[in-house]
Coordinates of N, CA and C and ligand atoms in Angstrom, one line a residue:
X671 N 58.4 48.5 129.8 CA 58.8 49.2 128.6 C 57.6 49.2 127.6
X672 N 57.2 50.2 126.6 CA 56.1 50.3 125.8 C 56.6 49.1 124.5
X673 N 55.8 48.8 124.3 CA 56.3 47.9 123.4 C 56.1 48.4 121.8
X674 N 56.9 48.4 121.0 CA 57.0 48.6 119.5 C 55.6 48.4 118.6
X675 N 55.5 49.1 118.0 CA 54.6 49.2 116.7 C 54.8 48.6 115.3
X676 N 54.6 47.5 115.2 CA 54.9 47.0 113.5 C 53.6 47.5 112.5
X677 N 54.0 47.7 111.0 CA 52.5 47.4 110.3 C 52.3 45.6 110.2
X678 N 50.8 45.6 111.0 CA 50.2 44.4 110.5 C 49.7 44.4 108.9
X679 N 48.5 43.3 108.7 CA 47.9 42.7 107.4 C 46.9 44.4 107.1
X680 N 47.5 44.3 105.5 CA 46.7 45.4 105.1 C 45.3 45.3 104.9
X681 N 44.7 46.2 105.5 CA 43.2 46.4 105.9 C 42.2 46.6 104.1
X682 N 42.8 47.5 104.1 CA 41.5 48.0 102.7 C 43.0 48.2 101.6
X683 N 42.9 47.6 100.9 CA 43.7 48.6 99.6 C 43.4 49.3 99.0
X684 N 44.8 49.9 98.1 CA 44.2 51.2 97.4 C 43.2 51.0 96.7
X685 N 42.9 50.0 95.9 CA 42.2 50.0 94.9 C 40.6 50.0 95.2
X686 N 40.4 49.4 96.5 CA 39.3 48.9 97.1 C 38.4 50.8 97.6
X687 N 39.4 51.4 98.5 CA 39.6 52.5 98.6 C 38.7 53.5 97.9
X688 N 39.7 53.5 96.3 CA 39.2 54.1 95.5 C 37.8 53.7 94.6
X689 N 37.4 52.5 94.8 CA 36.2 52.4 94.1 C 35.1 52.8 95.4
X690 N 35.3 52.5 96.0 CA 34.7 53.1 97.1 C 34.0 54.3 97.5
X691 N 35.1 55.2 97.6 CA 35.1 56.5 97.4 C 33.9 56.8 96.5
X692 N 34.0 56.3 95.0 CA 33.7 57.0 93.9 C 32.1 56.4 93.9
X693 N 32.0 55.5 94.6 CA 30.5 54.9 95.1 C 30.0 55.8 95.8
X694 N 30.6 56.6 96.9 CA 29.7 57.4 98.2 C 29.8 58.9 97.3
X695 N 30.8 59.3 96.0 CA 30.7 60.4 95.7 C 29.7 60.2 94.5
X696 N 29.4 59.4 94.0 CA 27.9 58.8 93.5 C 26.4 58.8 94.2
X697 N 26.4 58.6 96.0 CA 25.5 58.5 96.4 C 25.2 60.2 96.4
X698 N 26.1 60.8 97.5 CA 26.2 62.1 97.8 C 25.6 62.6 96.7
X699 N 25.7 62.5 95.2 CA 25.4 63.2 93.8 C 24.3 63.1 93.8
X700 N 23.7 62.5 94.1 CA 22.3 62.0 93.7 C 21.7 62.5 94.5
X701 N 21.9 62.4 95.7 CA 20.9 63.2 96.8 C 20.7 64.4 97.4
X702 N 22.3 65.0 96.9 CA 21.8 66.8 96.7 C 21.8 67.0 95.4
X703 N 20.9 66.3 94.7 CA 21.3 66.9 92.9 C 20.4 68.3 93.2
X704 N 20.6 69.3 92.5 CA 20.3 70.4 92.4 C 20.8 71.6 93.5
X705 N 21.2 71.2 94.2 CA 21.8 72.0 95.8 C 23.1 72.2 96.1
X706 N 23.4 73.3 96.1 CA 25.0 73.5 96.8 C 25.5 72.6 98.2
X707 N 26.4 71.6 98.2 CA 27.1 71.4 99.2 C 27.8 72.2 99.9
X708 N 28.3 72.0 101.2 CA 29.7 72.7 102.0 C 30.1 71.6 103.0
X709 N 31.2 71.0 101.9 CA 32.0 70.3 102.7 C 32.7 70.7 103.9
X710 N 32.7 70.3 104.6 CA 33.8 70.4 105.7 C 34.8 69.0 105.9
X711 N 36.0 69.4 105.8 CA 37.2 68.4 106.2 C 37.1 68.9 107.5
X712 N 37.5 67.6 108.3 CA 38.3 67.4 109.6 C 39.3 67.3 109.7
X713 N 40.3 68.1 110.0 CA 41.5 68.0 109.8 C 41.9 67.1 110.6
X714 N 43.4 66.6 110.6 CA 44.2 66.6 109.5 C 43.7 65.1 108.5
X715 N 43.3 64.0 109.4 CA 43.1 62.8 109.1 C 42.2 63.0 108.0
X716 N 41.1 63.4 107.5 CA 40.5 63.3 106.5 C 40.4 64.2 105.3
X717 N 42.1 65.1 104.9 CA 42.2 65.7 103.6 C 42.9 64.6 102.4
X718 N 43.1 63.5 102.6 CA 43.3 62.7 101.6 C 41.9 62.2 100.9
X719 N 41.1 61.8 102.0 CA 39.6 61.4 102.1 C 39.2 62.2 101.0
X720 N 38.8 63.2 101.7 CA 38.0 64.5 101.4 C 38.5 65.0 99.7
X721 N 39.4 64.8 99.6 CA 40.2 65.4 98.3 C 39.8 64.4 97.2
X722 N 39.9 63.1 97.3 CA 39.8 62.4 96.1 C 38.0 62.4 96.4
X723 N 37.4 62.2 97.3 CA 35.7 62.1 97.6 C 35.2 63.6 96.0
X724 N 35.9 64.7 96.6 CA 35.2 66.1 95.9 C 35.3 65.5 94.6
X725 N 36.5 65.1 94.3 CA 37.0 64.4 92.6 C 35.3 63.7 91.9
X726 N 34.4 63.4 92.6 CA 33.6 62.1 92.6 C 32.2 62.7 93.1
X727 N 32.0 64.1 93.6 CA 30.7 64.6 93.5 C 30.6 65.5 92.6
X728 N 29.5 65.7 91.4 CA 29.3 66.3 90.5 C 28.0 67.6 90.7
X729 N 27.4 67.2 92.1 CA 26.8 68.4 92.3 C 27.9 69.7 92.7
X730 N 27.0 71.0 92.8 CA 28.2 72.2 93.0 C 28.3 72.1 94.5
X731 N 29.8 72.2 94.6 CA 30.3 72.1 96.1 C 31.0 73.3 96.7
X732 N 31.0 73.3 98.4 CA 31.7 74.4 98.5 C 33.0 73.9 99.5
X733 N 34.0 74.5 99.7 CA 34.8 73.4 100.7 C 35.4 74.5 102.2
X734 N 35.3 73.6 102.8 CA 35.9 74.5 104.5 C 36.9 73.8 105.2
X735 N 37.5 73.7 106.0 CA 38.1 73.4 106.9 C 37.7 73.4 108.3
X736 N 38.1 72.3 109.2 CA 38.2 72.7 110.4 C 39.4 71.9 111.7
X737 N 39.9 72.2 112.0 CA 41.1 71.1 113.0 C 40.7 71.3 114.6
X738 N 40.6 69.9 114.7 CA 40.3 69.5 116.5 C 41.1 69.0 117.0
X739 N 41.8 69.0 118.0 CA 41.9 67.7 118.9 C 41.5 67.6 120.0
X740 N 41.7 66.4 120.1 CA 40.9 65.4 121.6 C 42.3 65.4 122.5
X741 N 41.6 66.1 123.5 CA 42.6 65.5 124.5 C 42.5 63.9 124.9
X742 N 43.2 63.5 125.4 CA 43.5 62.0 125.4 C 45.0 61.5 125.3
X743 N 45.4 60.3 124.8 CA 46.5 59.4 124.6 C 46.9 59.2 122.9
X744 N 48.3 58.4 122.7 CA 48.4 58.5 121.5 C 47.3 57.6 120.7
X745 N 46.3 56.7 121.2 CA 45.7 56.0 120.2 C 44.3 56.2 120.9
X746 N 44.0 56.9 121.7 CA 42.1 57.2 121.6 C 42.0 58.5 122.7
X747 N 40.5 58.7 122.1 CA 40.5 60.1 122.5 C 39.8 60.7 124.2
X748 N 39.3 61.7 124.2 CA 38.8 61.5 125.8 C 37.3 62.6 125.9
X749 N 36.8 62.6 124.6 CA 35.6 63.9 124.7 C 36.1 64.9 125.0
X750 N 36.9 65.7 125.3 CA 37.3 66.8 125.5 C 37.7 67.3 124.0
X751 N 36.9 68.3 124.0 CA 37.6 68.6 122.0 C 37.9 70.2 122.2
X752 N 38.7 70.4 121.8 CA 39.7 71.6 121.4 C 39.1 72.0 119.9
X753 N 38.5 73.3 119.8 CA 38.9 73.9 118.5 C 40.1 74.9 117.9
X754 N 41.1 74.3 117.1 CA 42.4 74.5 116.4 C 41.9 75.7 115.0
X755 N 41.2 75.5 114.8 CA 41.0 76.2 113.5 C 39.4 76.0 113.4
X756 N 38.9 77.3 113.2 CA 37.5 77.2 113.0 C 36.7 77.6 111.1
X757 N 35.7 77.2 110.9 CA 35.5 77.8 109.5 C 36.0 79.1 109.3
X758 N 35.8 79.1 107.6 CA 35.8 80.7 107.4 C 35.0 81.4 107.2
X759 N 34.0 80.9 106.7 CA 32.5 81.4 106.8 C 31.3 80.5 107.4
X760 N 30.3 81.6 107.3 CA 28.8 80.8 108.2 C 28.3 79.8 107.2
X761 N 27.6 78.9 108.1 CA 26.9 77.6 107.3 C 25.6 77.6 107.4
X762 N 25.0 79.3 108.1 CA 23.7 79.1 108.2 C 22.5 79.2 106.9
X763 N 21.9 78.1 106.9 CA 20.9 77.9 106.0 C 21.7 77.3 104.6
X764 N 23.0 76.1 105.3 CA 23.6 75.7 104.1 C 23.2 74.4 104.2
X765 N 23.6 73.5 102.9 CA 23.9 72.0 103.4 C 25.1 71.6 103.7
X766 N 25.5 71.1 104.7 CA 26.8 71.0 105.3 C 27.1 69.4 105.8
X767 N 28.0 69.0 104.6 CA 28.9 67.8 105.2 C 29.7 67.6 105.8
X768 N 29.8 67.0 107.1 CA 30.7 67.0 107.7 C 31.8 65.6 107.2
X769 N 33.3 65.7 106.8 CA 33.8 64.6 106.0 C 34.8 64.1 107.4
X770 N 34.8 63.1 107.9 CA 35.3 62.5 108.9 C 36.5 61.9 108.2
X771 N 37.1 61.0 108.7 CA 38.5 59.9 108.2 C 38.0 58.9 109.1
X772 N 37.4 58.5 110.0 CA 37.3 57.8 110.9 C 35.7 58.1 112.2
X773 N 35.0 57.3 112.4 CA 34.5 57.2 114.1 C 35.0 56.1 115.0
X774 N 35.4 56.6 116.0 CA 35.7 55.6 116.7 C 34.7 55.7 117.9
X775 N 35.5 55.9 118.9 CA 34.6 56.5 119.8 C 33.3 57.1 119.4
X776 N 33.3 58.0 118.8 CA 32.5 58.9 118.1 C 32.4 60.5 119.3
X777 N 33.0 60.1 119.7 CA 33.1 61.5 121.2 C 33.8 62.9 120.5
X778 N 34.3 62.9 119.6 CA 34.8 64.2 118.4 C 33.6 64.3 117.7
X779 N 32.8 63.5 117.0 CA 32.0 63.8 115.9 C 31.1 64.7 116.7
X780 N 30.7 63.9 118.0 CA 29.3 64.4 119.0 C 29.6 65.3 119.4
X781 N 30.4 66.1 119.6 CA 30.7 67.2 120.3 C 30.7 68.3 118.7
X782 N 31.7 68.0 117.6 CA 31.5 68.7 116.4 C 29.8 69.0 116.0
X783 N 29.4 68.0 116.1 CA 27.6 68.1 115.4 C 27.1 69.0 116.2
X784 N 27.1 69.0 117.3 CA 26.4 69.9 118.4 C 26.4 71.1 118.3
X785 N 27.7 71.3 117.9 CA 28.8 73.0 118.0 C 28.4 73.0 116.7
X786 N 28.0 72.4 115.7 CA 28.2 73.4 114.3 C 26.4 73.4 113.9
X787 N 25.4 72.7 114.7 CA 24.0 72.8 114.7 C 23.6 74.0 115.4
X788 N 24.2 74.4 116.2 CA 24.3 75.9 116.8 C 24.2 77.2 116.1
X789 N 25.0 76.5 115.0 CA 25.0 77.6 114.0 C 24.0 77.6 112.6
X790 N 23.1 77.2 112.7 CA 21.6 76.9 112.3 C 21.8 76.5 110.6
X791 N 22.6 75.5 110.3 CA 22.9 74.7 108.9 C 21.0 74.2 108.7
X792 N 21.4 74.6 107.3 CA 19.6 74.0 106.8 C 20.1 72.5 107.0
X793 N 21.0 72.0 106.4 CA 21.1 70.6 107.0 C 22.2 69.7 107.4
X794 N 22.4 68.8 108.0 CA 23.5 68.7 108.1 C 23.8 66.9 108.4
X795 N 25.0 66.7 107.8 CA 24.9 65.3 107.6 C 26.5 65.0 107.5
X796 N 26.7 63.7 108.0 CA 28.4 63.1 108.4 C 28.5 62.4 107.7
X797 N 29.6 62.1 106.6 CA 30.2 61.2 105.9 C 31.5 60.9 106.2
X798 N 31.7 59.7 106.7 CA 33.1 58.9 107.5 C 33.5 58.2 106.6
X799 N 34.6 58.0 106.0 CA 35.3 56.7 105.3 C 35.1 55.4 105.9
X800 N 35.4 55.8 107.3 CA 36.1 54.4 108.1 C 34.7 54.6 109.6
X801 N 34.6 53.4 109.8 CA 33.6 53.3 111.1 C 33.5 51.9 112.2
X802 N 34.0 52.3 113.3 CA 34.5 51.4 114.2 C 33.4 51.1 115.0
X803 N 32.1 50.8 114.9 CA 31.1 50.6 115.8 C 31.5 50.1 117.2
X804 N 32.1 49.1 117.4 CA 32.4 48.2 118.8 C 32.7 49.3 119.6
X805 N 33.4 50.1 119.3 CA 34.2 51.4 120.1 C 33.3 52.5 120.8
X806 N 32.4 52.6 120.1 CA 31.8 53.5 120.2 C 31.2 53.7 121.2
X807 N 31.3 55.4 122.1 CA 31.1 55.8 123.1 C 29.6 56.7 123.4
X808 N 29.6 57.9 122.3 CA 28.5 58.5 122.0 C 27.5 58.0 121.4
X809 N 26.6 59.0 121.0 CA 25.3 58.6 120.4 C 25.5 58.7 119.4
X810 N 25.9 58.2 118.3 CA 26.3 59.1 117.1 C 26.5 58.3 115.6
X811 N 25.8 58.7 114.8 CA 26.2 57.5 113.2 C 26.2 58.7 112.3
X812 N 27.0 58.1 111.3 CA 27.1 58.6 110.0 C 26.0 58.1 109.2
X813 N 25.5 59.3 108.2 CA 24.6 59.3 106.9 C 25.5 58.7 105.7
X814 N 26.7 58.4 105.8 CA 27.4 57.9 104.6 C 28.7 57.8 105.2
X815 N 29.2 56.0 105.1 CA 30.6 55.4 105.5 C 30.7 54.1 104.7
X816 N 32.0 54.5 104.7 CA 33.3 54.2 103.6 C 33.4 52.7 104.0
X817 N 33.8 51.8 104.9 CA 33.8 51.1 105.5 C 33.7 50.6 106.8
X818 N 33.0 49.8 107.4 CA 33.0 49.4 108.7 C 34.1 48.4 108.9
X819 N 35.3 48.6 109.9 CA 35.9 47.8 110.4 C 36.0 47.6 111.7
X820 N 36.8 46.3 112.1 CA 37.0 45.6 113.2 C 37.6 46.6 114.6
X821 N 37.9 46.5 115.9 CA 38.5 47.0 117.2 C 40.2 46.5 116.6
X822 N 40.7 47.8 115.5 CA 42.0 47.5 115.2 C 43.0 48.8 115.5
X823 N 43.6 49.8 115.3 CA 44.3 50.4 115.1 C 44.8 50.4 114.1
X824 N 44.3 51.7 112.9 CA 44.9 51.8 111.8 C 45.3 52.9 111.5
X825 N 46.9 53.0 110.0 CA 47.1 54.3 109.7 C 47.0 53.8 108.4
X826 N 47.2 55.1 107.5 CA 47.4 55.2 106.5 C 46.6 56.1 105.4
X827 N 45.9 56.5 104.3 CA 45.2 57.2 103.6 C 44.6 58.4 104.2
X828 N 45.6 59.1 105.2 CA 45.4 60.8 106.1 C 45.0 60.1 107.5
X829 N 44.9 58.4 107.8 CA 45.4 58.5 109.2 C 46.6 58.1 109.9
X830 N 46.7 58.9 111.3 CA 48.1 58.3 111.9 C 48.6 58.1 112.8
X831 N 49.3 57.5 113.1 CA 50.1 57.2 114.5 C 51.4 58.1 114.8
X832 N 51.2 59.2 115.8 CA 52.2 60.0 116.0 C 52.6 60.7 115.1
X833 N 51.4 61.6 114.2 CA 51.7 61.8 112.5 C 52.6 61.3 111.3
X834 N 52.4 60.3 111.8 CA 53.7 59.5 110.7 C 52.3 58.6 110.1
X835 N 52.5 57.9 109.1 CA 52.3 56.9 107.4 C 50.5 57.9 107.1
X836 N 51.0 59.0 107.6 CA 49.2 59.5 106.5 C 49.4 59.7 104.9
X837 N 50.3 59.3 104.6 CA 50.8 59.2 102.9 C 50.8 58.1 102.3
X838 N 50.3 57.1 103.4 CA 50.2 55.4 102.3 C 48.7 55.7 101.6
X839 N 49.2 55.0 100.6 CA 47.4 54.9 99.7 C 46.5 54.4 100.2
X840 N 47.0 53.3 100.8 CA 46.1 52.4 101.6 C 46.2 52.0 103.3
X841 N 45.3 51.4 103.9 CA 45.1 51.3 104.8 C 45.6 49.7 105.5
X842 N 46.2 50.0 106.5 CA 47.4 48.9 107.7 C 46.8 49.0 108.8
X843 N 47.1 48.2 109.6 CA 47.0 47.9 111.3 C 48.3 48.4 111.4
X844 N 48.5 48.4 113.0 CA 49.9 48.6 113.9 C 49.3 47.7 114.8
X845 N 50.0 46.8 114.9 CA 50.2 45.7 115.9 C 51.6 45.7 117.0
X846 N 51.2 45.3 118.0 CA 52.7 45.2 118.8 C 53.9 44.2 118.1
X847 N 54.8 44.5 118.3 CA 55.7 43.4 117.9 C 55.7 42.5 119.0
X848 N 55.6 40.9 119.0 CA 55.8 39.7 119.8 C 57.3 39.9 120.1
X849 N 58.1 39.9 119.2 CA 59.6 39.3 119.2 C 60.4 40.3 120.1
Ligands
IMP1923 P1 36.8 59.5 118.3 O1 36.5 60.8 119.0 O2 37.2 58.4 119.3 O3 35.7 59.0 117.4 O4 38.1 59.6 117.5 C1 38.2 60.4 116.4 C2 39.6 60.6 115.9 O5 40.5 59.7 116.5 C3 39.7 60.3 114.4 O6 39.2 61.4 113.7 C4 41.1 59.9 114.2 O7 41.9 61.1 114.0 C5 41.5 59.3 115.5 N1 41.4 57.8 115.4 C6 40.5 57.0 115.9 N2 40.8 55.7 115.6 C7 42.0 55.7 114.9 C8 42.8 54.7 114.2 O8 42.5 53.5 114.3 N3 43.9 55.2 113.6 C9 44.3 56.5 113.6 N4 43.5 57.5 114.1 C10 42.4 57.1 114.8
MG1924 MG1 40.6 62.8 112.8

């Protein structure tokens, strides 16, 4: 029998979160000062991210969408990436951030970078919240991340488990239950 999901010990809080944030929307400011951004969110996991991050960059921005998924299991992915929703407009000859919620694997980012360098972006650069090094499968780093954490399983702040808790402020494990 699959055994139950509890929330474990809270990972990042909100508070920690939010100063955070307003640190990488500080760096980001400074290093395209004078230049249009074009954000891109990853759906769905990183529109919490992404929303308060824009709050926090003062250069002029532009914002997009995009939704993937990985084929795979409920808690990791399998390189196989599905495009759900593609931009709305071209990014050629833009600066284009790509805003993650997470690397794990990194087998979604590497396959996204590939597919959107294709489309000849003057530059192009990944900002993750969250980054799971140990996991990692591809070749692949972020230009700007939120935090490095441990081989855990977390939801919360637009991530989730079976789309359920992407509305907590802050960030939890799921642990098996012992009992
Ligand atoms: P990757 O392709 O293995 O790097 O996985 C990328 C995607 O898997 C992320 O954008 C998340 O949506 C999801 N993911 C990876 N780790 C976690 C986690 O600990 N909690 C919730 N979602 C995760
Ligand atoms: Mg995601």
């Amino acid at each position: 029998m699959e055994k139950e999901l509890i929330f474990g010990e809270i990972i990042i809080s909100e508070d920690d979160i939010q100063k955070r944030v307003a640190e990488l929307g500080r760096e980001i400011s400074k290093d395209y000062e004078g230049e249009t951004i074009l954000t891109i969110c990853v759906l769905k996991g990183a529109c919490i991210f992404m929303s308060d991050l824009l709050k926090k960059i003062s250069t002029e921005t532009n914002i997009d969408f995009m939704a993937v998924s990985s084929y795979g299991d409920a808690t990791s992915s399998s390189g196989v990436v599905r495009i759900l929703k593609d931009l709305d407009s071209s990014i050629e000859g833009k600066h284009v951030l790509i805003v993650e919620d997470i690397i794990d694997s990194g087998l979604t980012l590497h396959y996204l970078r590939d597919y959107l360098m294709g489309r000849k972006p003057k530059t192009l650069k990944i900002c993750t919240l969250l980054d799971k090094p140990e996991r990692r499968e591809a070749d692949i780093a972020a230009d700007y991340v939120g935090f490095v954490i441990g081989n855990k399983f977390i939801v919360g702040y637009g991530l989730d488990y079976q789309e359920k808790y992407r509305n907590l402020p802050y960030i939890t494990c799921l642990v098996e239950n012992e009992n």
